[in-house]
Coordinates of C-alpha atoms in Angstrom, one line a residue:
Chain A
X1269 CA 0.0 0.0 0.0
X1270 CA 2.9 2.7 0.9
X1271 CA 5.2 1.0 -1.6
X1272 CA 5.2 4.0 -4.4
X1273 CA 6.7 3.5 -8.3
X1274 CA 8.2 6.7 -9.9
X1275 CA 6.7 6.7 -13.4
X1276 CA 9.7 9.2 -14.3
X1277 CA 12.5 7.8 -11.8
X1278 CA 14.8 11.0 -11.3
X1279 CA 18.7 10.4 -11.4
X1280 CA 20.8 11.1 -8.7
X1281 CA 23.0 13.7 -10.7
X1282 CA 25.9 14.3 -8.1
X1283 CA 26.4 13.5 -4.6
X1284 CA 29.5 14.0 -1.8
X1285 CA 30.3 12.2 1.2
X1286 CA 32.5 14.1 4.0
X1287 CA 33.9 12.7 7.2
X1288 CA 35.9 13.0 10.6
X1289 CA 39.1 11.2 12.0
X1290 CA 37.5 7.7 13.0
X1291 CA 35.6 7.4 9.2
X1292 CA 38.8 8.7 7.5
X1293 CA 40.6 5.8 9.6
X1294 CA 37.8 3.4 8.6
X1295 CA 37.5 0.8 5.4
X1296 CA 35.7 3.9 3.6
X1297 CA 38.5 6.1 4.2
X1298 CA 39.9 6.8 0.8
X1299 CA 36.5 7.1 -0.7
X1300 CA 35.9 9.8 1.7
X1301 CA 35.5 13.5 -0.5
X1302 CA 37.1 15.7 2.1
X1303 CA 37.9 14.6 6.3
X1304 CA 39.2 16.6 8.9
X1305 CA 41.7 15.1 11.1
X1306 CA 40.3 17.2 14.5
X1307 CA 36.7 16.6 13.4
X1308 CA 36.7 20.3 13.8
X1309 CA 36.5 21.4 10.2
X1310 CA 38.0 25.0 11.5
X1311 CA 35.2 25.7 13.6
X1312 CA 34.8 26.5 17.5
X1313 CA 32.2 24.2 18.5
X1314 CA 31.1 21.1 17.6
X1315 CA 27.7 22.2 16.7
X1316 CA 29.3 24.6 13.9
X1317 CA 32.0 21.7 13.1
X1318 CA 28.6 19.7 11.8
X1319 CA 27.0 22.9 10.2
X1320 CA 30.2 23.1 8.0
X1321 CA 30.0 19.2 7.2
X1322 CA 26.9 19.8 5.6
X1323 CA 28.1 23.1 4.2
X1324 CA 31.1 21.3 2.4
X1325 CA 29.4 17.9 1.7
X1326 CA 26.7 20.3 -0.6
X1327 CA 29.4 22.7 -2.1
X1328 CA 31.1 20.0 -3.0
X1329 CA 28.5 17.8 -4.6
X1330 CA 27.4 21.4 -6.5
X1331 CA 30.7 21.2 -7.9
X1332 CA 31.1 17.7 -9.5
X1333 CA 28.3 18.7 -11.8
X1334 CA 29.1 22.2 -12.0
X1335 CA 25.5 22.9 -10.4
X1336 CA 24.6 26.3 -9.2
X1337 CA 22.6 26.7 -6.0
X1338 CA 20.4 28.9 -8.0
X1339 CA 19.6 25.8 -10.2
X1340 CA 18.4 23.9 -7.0
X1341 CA 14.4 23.8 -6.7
X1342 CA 14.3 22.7 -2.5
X1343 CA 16.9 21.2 -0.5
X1344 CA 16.0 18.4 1.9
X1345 CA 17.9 18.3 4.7
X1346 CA 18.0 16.8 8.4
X1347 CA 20.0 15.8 11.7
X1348 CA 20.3 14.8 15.0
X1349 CA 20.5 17.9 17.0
X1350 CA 17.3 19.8 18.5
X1351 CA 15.3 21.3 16.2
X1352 CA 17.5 20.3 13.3
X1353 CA 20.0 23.3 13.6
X1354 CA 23.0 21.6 11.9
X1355 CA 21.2 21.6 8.8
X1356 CA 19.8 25.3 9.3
X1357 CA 23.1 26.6 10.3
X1358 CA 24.5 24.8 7.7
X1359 CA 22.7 25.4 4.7
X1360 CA 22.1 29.1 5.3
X1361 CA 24.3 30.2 2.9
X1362 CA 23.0 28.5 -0.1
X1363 CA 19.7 31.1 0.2
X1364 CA 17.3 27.7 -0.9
X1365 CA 14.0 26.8 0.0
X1366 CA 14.1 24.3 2.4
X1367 CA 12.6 21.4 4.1
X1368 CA 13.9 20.4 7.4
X1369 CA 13.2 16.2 8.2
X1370 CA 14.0 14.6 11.5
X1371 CA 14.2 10.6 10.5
X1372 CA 17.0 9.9 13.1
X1373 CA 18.8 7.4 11.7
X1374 CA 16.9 7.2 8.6
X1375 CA 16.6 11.0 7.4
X1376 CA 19.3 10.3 4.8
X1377 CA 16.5 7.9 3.2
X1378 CA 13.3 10.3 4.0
X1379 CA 15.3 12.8 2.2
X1380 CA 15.9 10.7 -1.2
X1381 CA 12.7 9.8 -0.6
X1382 CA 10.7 13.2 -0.8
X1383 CA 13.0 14.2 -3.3
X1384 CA 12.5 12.2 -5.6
X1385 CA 8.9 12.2 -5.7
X1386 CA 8.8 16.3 -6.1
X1387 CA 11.2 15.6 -9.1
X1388 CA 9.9 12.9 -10.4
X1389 CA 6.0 14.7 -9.6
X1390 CA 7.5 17.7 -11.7
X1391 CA 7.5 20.5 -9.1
X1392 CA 11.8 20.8 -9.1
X1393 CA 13.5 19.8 -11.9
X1394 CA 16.7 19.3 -9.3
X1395 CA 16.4 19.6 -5.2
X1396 CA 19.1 18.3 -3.2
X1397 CA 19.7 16.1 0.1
X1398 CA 22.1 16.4 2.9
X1399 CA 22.2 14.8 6.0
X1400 CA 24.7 14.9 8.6
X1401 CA 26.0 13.5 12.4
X1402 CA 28.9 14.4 14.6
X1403 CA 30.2 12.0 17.5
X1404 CA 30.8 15.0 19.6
X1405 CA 27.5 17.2 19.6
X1406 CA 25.3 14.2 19.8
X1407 CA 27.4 12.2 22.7
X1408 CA 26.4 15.8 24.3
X1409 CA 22.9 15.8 23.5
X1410 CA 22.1 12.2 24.1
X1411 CA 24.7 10.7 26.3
X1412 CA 27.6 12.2 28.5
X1413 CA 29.5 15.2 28.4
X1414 CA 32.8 14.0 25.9
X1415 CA 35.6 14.0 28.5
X1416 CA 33.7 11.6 31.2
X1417 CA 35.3 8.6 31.8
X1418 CA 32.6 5.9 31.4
X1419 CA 32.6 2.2 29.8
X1420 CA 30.3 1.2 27.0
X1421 CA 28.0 -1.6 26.4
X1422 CA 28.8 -3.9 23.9
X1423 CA 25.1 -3.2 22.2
X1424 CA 25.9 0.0 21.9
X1425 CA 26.7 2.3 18.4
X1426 CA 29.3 4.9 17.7
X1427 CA 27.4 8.4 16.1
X1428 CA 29.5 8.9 13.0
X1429 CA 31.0 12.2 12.2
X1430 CA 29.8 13.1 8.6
X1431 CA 27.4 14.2 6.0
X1432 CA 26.7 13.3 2.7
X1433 CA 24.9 15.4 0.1
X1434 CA 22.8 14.2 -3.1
X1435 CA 21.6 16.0 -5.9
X1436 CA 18.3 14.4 -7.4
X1437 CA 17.4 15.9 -11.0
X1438 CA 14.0 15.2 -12.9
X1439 CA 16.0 14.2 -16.1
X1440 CA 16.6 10.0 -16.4
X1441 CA 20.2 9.0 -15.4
X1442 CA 22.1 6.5 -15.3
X1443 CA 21.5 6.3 -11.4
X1444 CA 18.2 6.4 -10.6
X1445 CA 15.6 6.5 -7.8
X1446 CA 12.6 3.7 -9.3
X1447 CA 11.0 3.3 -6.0
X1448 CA 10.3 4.5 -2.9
X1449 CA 8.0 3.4 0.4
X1450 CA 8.3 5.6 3.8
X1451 CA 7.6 3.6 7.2
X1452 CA 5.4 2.9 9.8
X1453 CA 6.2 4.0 13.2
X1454 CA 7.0 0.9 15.1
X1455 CA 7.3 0.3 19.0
X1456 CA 8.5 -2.8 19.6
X1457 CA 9.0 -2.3 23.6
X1458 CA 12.5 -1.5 23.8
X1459 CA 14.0 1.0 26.1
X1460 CA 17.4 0.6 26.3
X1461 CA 19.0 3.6 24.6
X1462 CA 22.6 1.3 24.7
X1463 CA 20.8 -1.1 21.8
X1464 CA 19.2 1.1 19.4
X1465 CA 20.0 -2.2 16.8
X1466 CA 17.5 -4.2 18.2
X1467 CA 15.1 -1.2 19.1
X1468 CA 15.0 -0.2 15.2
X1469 CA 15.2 -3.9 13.9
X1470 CA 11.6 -5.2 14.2
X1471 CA 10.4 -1.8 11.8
X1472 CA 13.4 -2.7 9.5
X1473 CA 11.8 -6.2 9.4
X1474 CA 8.2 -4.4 9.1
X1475 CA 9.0 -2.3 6.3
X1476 CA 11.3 -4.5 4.1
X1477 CA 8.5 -7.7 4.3
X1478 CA 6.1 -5.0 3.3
X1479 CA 8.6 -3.9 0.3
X1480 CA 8.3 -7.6 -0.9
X1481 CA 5.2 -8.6 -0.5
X1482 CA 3.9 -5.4 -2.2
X1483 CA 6.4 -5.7 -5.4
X1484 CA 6.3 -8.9 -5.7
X1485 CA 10.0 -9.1 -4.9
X1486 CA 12.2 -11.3 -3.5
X1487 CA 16.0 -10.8 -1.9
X1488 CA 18.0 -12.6 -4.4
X1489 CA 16.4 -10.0 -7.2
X1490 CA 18.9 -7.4 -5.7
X1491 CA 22.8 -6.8 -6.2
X1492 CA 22.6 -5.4 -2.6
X1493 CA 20.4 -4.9 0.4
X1494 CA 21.8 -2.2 2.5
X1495 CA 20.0 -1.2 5.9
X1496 CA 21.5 1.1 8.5
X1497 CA 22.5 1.6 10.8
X1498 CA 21.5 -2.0 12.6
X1499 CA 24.9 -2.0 13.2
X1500 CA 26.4 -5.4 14.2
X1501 CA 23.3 -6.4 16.7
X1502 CA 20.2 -5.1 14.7
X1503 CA 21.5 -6.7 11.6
X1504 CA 21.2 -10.0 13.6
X1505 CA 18.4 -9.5 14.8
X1506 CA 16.9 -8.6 11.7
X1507 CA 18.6 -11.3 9.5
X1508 CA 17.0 -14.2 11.4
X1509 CA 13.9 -12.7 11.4
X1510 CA 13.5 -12.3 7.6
X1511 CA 14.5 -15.9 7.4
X1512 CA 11.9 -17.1 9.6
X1513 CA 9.6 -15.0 7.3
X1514 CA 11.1 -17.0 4.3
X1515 CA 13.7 -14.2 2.6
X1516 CA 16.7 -15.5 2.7
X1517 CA 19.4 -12.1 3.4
X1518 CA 22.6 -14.1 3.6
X1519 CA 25.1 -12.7 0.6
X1520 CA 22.6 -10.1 -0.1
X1521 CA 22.2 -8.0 3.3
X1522 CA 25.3 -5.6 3.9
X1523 CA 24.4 -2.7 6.6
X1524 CA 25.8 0.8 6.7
X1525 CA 26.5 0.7 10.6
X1526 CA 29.1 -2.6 10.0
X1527 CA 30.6 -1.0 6.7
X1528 CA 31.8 2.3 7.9
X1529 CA 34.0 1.1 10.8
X1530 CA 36.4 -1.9 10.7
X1531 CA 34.9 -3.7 13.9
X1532 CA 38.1 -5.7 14.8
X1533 CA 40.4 -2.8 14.8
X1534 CA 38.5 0.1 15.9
X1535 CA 36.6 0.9 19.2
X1536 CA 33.1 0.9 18.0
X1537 CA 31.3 -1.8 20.1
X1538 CA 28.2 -2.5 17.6
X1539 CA 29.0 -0.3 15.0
X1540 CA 27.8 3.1 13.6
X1541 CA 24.8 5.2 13.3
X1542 CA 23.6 8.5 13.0
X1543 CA 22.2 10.6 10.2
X1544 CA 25.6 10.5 8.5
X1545 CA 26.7 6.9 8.5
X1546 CA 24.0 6.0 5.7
X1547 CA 24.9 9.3 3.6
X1548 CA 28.6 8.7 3.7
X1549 CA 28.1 4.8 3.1
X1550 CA 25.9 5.5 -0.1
X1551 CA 27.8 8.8 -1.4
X1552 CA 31.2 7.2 -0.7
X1553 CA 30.9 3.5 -1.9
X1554 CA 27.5 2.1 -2.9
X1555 CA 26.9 5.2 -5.9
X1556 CA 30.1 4.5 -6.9
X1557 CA 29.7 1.0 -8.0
X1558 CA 26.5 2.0 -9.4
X1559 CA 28.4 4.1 -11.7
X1560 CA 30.3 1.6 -12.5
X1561 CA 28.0 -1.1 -13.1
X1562 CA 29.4 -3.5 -10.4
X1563 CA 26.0 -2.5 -8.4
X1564 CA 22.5 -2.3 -10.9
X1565 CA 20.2 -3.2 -8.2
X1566 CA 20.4 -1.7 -4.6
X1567 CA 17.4 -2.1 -1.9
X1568 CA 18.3 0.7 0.7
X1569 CA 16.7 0.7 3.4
X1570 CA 17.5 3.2 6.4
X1571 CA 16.0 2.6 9.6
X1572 CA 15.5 5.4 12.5
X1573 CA 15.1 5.6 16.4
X1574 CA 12.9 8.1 17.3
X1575 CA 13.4 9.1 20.4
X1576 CA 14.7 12.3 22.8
X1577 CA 16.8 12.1 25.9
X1578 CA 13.5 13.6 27.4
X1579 CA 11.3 10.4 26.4
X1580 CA 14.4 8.3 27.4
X1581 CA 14.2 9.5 31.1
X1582 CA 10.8 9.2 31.2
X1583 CA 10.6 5.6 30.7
X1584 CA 8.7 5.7 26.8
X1585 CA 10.3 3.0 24.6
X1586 CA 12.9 3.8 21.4
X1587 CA 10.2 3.6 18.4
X1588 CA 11.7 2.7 15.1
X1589 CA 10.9 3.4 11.9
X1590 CA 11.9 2.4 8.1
X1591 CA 12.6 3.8 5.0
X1592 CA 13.1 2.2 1.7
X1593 CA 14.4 3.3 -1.4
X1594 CA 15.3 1.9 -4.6
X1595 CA 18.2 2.6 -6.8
X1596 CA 18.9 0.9 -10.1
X1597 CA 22.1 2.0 -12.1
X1598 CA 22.9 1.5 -16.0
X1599 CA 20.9 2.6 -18.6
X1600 CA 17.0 2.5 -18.4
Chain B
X839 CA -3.1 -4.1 22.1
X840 CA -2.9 -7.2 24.5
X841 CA -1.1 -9.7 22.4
X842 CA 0.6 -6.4 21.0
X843 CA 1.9 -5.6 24.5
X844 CA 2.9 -10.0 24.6
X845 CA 4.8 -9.9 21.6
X846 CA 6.9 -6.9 23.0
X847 CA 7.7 -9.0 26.0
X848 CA 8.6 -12.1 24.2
X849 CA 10.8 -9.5 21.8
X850 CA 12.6 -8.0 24.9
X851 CA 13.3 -11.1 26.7
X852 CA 15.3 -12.2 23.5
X853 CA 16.8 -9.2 22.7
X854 CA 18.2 -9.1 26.3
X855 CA 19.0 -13.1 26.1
X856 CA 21.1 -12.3 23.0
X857 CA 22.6 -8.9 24.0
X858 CA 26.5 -9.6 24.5
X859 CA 27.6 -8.7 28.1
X860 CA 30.6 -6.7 29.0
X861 CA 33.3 -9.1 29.8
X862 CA 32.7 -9.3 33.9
X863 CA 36.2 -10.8 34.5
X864 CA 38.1 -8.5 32.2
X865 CA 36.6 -5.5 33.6
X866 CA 36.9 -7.1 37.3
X867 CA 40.1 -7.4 36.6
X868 CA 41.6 -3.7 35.7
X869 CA 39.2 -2.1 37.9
X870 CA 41.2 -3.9 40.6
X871 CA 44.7 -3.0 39.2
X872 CA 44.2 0.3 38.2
X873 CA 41.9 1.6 41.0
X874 CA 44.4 -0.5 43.5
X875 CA 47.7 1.4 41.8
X876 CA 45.4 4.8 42.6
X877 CA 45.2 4.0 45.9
X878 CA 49.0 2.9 46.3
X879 CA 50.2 6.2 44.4
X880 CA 47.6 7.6 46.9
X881 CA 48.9 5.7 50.3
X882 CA 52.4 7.2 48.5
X883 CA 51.3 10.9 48.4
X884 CA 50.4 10.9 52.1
X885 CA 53.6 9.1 53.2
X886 CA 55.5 11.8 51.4
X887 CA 53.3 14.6 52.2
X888 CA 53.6 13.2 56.2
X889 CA 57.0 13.0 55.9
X890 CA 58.1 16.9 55.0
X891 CA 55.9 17.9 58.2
X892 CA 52.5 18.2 57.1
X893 CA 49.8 16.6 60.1
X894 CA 48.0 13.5 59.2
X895 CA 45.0 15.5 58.5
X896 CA 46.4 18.3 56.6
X897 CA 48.2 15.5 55.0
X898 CA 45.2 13.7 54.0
X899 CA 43.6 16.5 52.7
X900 CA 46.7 17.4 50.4
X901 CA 46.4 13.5 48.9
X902 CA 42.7 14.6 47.3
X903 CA 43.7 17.4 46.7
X904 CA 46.2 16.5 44.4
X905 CA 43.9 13.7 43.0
X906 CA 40.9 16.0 42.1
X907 CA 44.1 18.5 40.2
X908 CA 45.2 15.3 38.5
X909 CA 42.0 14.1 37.5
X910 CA 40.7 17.6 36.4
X911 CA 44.0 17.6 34.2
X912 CA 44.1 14.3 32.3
X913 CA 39.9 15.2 32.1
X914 CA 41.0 18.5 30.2
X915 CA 44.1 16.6 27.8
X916 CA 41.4 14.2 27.0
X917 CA 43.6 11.5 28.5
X918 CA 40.9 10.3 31.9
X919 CA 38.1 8.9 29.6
X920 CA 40.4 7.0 27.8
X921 CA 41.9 5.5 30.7
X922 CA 38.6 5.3 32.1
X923 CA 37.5 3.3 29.3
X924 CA 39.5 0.5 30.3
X925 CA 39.3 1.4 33.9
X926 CA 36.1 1.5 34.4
X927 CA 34.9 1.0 38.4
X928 CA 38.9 1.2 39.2
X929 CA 38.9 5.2 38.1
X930 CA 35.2 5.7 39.0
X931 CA 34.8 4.7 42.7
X932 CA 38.1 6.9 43.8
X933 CA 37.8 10.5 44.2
X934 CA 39.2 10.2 40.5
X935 CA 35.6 9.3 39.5
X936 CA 34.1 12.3 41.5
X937 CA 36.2 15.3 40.3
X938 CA 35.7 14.1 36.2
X939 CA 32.3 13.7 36.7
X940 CA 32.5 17.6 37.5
X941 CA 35.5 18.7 35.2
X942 CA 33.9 16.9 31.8
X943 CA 30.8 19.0 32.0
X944 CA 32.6 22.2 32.6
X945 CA 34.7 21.4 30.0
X946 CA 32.2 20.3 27.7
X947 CA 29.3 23.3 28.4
X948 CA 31.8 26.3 27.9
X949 CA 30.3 27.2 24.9
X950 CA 27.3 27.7 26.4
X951 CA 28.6 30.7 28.6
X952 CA 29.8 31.2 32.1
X953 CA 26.7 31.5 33.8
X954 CA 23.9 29.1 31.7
X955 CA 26.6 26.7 30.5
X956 CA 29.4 26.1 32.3
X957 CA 27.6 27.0 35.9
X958 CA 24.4 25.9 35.7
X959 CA 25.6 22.5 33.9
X960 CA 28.8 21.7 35.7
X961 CA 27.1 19.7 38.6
X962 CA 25.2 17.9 36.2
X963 CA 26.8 14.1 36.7
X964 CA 27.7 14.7 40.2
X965 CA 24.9 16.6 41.2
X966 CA 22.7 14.0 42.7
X967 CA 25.7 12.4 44.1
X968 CA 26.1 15.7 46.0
X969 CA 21.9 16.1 46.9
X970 CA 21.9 12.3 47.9
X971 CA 25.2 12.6 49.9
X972 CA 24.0 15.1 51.7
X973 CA 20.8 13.8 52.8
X974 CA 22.5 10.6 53.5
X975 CA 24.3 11.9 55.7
X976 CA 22.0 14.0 57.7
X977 CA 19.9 10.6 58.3
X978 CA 22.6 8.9 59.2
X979 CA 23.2 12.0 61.6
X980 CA 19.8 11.4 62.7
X981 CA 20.0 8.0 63.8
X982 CA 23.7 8.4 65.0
X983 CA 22.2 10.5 67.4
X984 CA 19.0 8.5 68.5
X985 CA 21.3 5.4 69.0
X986 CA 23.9 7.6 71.4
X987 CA 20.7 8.6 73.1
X988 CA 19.7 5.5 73.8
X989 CA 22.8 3.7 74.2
X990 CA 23.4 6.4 76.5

């Protein structure tokens, strides 16, 4: 029923991924457009250091293609921070109209999502997507101040620092957007904010059985399913599930939170997440090989937490949500 | 709603059956070294500190002293929560654990300003250890002194 078809899939035109010290350090590294070493990016707080990830990550996509702001219909933007203010701060300069989305986890997704059906509807002819995280902001908002000394649980996910930027235009490319479906909001009566993987998992498993049944799909139709950020615990979760449910993931399921960080030799308990991890994973490898045909297929699926450090304290559960889109590369 | 409200039983039970643990003997086991080799560099400081003249309560005094400036300056290098990390109870329980738990937030709310960041926030960890302390203490006062009363 939510599963929508494009009947004129817009192309993702251009798109940029940028990235702090740990992501830089991580198996993604070298695919990474620009990184700051500090995770500063020349700025005096962390707040603004995120602002001017999403500031670069769209500059620079603008550039690949040569794109002029003014040639932008909307930008759809979103992160972790209260009331969005990365992406406000951020995009300021670019004088755009602008739609600010809080997905969590999965506002990388809602973005390429709404995009894509204002191109594809005809109201832009181009509108653009960024969506950012930074470690240090959001271990401030949602956890601990950075310097206290505390121990993680194993469960628990790293917030990645970066941002990635797409630029979705009306014409047919050879990377395109043929379908999308949003989520349902999911509460699947987990409160522990130190396994967000198993809070978001059972919507992941919602959404993407959903996605099947309503295409008529199955998982060994795709090149690639990527979800994030499960991360190391959710993907678990979620992977037995499906097979229960008779779709086999096995060779097929890769997830954004396990990709960006090399598990064995960095510090990241579960893996990533945060509205970043997804946006770097997809701008700095999966496009990539969509360009270049080793990809033609992708199911990406980007799952969210919703929650506040308010609701937290006050006992509600982590809801989840999940949303998928569909990205076929080579020629139509 | 009912079976809803089930099946989000049944799902927590497994996700906590499944959930890895943190390694009890591993963590045990630093938390004993590194919190004991605290204590011995403290049981150092006061030897030292009681042996250029200082009384045993002046002396003790000096020790956390000197432990609270320590721990405030590894907090602002950025070295005490990776230490901590492995650490864990072993850097907590000391007065180590205290005086981070009050220089990271005044570190970290700076940017907020003087007055709505750094002093309305840095109490913000060890803030209901300070409230609870407190009113520990005055009942334990309280029944301290009903005990002497009738204990005579």
């Amino acid at each position: 029923m939510g599963l929508i078809t494009l009947q004129n899939p817009p192309s993702l035109r251009a798109w940029a991924s940028v990235g702090g010290k740990w992501e830089k350090e991580g198996p993604l590294g070298s695919m990474i457009d620009f990184s700051d070493e500090s995770d500063k990016f020349g700025q005096p707080t962390w707040e603004k250091s995120e602002s001017k990830m999403q500031n670069t990550a769209l500059k620079l996509a603008l550039m690949k293609e040569k794109i002029q702001p003014s040639d932008i219909g909307a930008v759809f933007a979103g992160d972790l921070l209260n009331q969005c203010t990365s992406s406000t701060y951020g995009l300021l300069d670019f004088d755009l109209p602008y739609f600010g989305l809080y997905g969590a986890c999965s506002t990388c997704a809602e973005g390429l999502m709404l995009a894509a059906m204002t191109t594809s509807a005809g109201y832009y002819s181009r509108a653009a997507v960024v969506s950012s995280s930074h470690f240090c902001p959001a271990e401030r908002q949602f956890r601990t101040p950075l310097e206290h000394g505390a121990q993680r649980a194993p469960t628990s996910q790293r917030t990645v620092t970066g941002a990635g930027a797409f630029i979705i235009d009306a014409n047919c490319g050879t990377t395109r957007i043929t379908q999308v479906m949003a989520g349902k909001i999911v509460d699947s009566g987990i409160s522990d904010v130190n396994n967000m993987g198993a809070a978001m998992a059972p919507a992941a498993i919602a959404s993407m059985s959903e996605y099947f049944t309503a295409s008529g799909t199955k998982p060994a139709d795709f090149d690639l399913i990527l979800t994030g950020d499960l991360a190391r615990e959710g993907s678990e979760i979620f992977c037995e599930f499906m097979n229960k449910r008779g779709f086999d993931m096995a060779g097929v399921h890769k997830d954004g939170g396990k990709i960006i960080f090399d598990e064995n030799k960095q510090d990241v308990q579960a893996g990533g997440s945060g509205c970043g991890c997804c946006a770097v994973v997809l701008a700095a490898d999966i496009l990539p090989r969509l360009v270049s045909g080793e990809l033609k297929n992708v199911l990406f699926m980007a799952t969210g937490a919703l929650m506040s450090p308010t609701s937290i304290q006050q006992g509600e559960n982590i809801l989840g949500i999940a949303h998928i889109v569909r990205l076929e590369g080579g020629n139509p | 709603m009912l079976m809803k409200n089930q099946q989000n039983q049944t799902y927590k039970k497994y996700v906590e059956a499944r959930a890895k643990k943190s390694s009890l003997g591993i963590n045990f086991l630093f938390a004993f070294l590194i919190g004991g080799l605290i204590c011995v560099f403290a049981q150092g400081l006061l030897n030292l500190y009681t042996h250029i003249g200082l009384a045993e309560e002046t002396a003790k005094a000096g020790v956390i002293i000197t432990l609270i400036f320590i721990t405030a300056l590894l907090t602002g290098l950025g070295l005490f929560s990776k230490i901590a990390k492995r650490a864990g109870a072993g850097t907590f329980v000391p007065i180590t654990g205290f005086a981070n738990a009050i220089a990271a937030p005044a570190i970290d709310s700076k940017a907020e300003g003087w007055i709505l960041g750094l002093g309305a926030k840095i109490f913000v960890i060890a803030g209901p250890v300070i409230l609870y302390g407190t009113l520990a203490s005055v009942v334990y006062g309280v029944i301290y002194y009903i005990v002497k009363l009738i204990g005579g």
